[in-house]
Coordinates of C-alpha atoms in Angstrom, one line a residue:
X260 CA 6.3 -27.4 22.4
X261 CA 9.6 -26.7 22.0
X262 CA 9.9 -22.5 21.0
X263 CA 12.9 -23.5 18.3
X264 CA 10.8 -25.8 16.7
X265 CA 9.7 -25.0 12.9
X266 CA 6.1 -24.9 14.1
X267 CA 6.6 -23.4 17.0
X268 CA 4.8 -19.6 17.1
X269 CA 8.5 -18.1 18.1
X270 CA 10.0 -19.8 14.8
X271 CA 7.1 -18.7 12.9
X272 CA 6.9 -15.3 13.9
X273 CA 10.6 -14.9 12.9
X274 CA 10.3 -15.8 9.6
X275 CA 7.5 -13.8 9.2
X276 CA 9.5 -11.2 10.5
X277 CA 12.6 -12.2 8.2
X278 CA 10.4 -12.1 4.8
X279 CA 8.9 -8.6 6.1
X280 CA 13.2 -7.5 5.9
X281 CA 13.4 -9.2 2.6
X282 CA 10.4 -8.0 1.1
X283 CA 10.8 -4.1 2.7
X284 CA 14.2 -4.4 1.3
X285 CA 13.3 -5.4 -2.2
X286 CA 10.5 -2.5 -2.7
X287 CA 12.9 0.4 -1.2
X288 CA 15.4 -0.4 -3.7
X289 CA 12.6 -0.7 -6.6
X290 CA 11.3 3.2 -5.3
X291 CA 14.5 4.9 -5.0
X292 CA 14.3 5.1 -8.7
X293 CA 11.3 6.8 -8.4
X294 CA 9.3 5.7 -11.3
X295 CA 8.7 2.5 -10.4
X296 CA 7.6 3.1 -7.2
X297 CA 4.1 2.5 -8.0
X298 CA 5.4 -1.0 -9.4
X299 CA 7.1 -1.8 -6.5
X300 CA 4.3 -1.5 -3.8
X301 CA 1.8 -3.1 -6.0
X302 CA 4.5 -6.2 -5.9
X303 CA 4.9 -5.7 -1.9
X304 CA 1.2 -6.2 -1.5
X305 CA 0.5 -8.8 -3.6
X306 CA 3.6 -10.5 -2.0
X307 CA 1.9 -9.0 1.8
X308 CA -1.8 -10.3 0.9
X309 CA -0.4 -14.3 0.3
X310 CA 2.0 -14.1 3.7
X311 CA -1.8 -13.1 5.4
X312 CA -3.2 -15.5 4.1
X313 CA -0.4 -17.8 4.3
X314 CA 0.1 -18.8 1.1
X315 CA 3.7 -17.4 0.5
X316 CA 6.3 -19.5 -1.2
X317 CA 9.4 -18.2 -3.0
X318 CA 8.6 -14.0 -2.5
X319 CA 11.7 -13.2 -3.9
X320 CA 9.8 -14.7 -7.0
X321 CA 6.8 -13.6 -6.1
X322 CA 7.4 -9.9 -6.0
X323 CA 9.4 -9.8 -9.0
X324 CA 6.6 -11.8 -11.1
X325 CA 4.1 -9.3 -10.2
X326 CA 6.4 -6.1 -10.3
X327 CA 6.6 -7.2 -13.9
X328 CA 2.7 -8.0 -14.4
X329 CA 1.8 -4.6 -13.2
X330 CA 4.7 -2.5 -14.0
X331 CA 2.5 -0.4 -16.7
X332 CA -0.8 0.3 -15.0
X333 CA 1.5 0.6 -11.7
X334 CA 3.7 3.3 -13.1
X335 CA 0.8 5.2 -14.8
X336 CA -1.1 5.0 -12.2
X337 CA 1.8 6.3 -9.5
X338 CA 3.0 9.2 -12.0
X339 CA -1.1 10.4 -12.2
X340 CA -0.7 10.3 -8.0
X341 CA 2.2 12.2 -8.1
X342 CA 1.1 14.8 -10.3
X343 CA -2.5 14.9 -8.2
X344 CA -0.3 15.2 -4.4
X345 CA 2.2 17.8 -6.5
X346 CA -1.1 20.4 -7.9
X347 CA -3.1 19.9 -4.2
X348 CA 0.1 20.6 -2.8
X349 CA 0.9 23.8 -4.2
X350 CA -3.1 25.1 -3.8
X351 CA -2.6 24.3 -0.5
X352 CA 0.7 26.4 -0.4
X353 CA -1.1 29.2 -1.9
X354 CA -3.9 29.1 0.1
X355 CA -1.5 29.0 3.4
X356 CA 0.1 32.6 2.2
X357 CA -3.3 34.1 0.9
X358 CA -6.1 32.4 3.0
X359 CA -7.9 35.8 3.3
X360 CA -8.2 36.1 -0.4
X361 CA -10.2 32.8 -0.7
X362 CA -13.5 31.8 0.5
X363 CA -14.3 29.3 2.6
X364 CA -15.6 27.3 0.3
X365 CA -12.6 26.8 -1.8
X366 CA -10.5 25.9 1.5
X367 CA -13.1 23.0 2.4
X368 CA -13.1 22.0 -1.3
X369 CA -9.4 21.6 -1.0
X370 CA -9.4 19.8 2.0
X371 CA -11.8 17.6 0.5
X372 CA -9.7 16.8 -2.7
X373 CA -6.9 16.0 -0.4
X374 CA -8.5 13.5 1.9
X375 CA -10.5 11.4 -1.1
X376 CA -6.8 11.1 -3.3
X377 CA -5.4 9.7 0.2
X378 CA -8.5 7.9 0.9
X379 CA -7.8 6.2 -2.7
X380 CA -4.0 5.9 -2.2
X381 CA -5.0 3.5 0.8
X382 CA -6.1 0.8 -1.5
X383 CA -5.3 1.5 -5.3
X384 CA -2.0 -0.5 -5.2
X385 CA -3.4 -3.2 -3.2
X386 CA -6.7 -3.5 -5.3
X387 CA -4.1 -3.3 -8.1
X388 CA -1.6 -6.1 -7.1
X389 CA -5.6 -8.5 -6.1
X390 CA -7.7 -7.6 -9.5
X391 CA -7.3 -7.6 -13.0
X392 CA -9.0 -4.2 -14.5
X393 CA -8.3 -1.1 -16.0
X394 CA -6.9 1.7 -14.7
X395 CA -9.8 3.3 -14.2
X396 CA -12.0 0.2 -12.9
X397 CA -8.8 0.1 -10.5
X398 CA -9.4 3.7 -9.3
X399 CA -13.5 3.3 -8.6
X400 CA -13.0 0.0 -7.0
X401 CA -10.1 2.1 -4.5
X402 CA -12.6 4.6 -3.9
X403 CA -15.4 2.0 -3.2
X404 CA -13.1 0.0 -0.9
X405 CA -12.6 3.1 1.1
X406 CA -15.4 4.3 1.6
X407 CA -17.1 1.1 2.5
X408 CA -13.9 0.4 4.7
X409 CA -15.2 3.5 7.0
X410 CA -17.7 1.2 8.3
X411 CA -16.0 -0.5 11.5
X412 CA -13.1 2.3 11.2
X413 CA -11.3 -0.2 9.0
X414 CA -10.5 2.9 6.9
X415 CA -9.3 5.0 9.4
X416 CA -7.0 2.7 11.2
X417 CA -5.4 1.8 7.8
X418 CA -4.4 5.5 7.5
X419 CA -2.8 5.9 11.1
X420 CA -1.1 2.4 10.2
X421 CA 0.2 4.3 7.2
X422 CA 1.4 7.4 9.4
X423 CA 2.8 4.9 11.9
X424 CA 6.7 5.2 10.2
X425 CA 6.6 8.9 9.9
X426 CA 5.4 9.0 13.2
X427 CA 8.0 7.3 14.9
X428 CA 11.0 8.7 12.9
X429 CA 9.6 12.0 13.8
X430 CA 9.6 11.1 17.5
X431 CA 12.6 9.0 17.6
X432 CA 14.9 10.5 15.0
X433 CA 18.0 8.9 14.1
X434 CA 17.7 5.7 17.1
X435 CA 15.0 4.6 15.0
X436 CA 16.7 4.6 11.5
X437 CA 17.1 1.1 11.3
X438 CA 14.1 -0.3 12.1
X439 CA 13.0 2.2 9.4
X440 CA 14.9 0.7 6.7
X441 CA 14.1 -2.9 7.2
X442 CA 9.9 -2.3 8.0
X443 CA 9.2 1.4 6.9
X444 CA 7.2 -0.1 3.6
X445 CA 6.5 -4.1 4.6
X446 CA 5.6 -3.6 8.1
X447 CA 2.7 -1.2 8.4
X448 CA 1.4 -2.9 4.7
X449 CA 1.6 -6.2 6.7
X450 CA -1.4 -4.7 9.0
X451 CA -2.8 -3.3 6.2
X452 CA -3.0 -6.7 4.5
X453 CA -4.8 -8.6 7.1
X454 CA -7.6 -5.3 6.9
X455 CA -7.6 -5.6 3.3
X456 CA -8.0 -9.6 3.5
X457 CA -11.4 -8.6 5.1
X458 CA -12.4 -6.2 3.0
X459 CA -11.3 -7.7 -0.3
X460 CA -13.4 -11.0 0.3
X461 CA -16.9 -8.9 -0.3
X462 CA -14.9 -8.9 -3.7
X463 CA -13.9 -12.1 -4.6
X464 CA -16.6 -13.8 -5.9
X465 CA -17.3 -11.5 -9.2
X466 CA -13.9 -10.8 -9.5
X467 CA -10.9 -12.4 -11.4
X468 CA -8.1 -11.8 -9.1
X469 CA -4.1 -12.5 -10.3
X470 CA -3.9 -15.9 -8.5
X471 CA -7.1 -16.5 -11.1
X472 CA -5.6 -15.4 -14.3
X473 CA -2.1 -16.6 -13.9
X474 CA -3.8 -20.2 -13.5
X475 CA -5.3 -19.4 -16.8
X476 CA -2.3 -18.6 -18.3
X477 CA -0.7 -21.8 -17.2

């Protein structure tokens, strides 16, 4: 087969590639303000689980239909993160310039915190951008993905894939800048969406996921 044909592998793989640059594009500029971070990477995955399972279409659309849908939840749910990451951050500070003065208890408690909110970062915007369900059905049903996600290391290798970027620009510095810009967000989440595909069909039976309720609405 001809590799410049439209079902060629080559062909296909670039335009994966080229809606990875669009989409990566689209939530940077949607998190620069911030705020609607949380908004914006609920959109990229819901945009990222469809191109998995390859049933994108117009994702322009796409993300901007379900930024919208779960801008509230989304921004309450990121601000809640932020304030989490900003209190563990600061015991942690203290706990770096006074370790002596704390027992080792506390310290392991700490270290706990830290790794069950990252363990629920992981999924909550992608269980978000899949499910309908409140913002606190949203945050047990993380958690539960997580943990059952540590079975088969599916868990684990999501959070190196989320590290990946940081990685790299750390390593690399400036020669990797922009490769950073174009797949820092819709790259590593495209890896992600094929372990959440997985993981999120144990799910979809009792369910109602977006796809469901926005043929209901229709």
């Amino acid at each position: 087969m001809d590799i410049f044909s439209p079902e060629s592998k080559f062909m296909t793989a670039l335009g994966v590639l080229a809606n990875l640059m669009i989409l990566n594009i689209l939530t940077l500029l949607l998190c620069l303000p911030v705020v609607t971070a949380g908004a914006s990477l609920t959109a990229m995955y819901y945009v990222l689980l469809k191109i998995v399972r390859d049933e994108e279409g117009d994702i322009i659309q796409q993300f901007f239909q379900a930024f919208k849908l779960n801008f509230r939840q989304a921004t309450i749910i990121w601000i809640i993160l932020l304030l989490i990451y900003t209190a563990l951050f600061v015991d942690w500070r203290i706990i770096r310039m006074q370790g002596d003065q704390f027992p080792g208890i506390v310290i392991i408690l700490l270290y706990g915190a830290i790794a069950v909110v990252y363990l629920i970062s992981l999924y909550i915007f992608p269980v978000l951008s899949r499910y309908r369900n409140t913002i606190g059905g949203t945050v047990k049903t993380a958690f539960a993905m997580s943990v059952y996600g540590i079975t088969g290391m599916r868990t684990v290798l999501c959070g190196l894939i989320n590290l990946t970027p940081l990685l790299l620009l750390f390593l690399l510095g400036y020669a990797v800048v922009p490769v950073f810009l174009c797949f820092c967000f819709s790259g590593p989440g495209y890896f992600r969406a094929k372990i959440y595909r997985t993981l999120f069909s144990t799910y979809e039976t009792g369910g109602q996921t977006q796809e469901t309720e926005e043929e209901n609405e229709e």
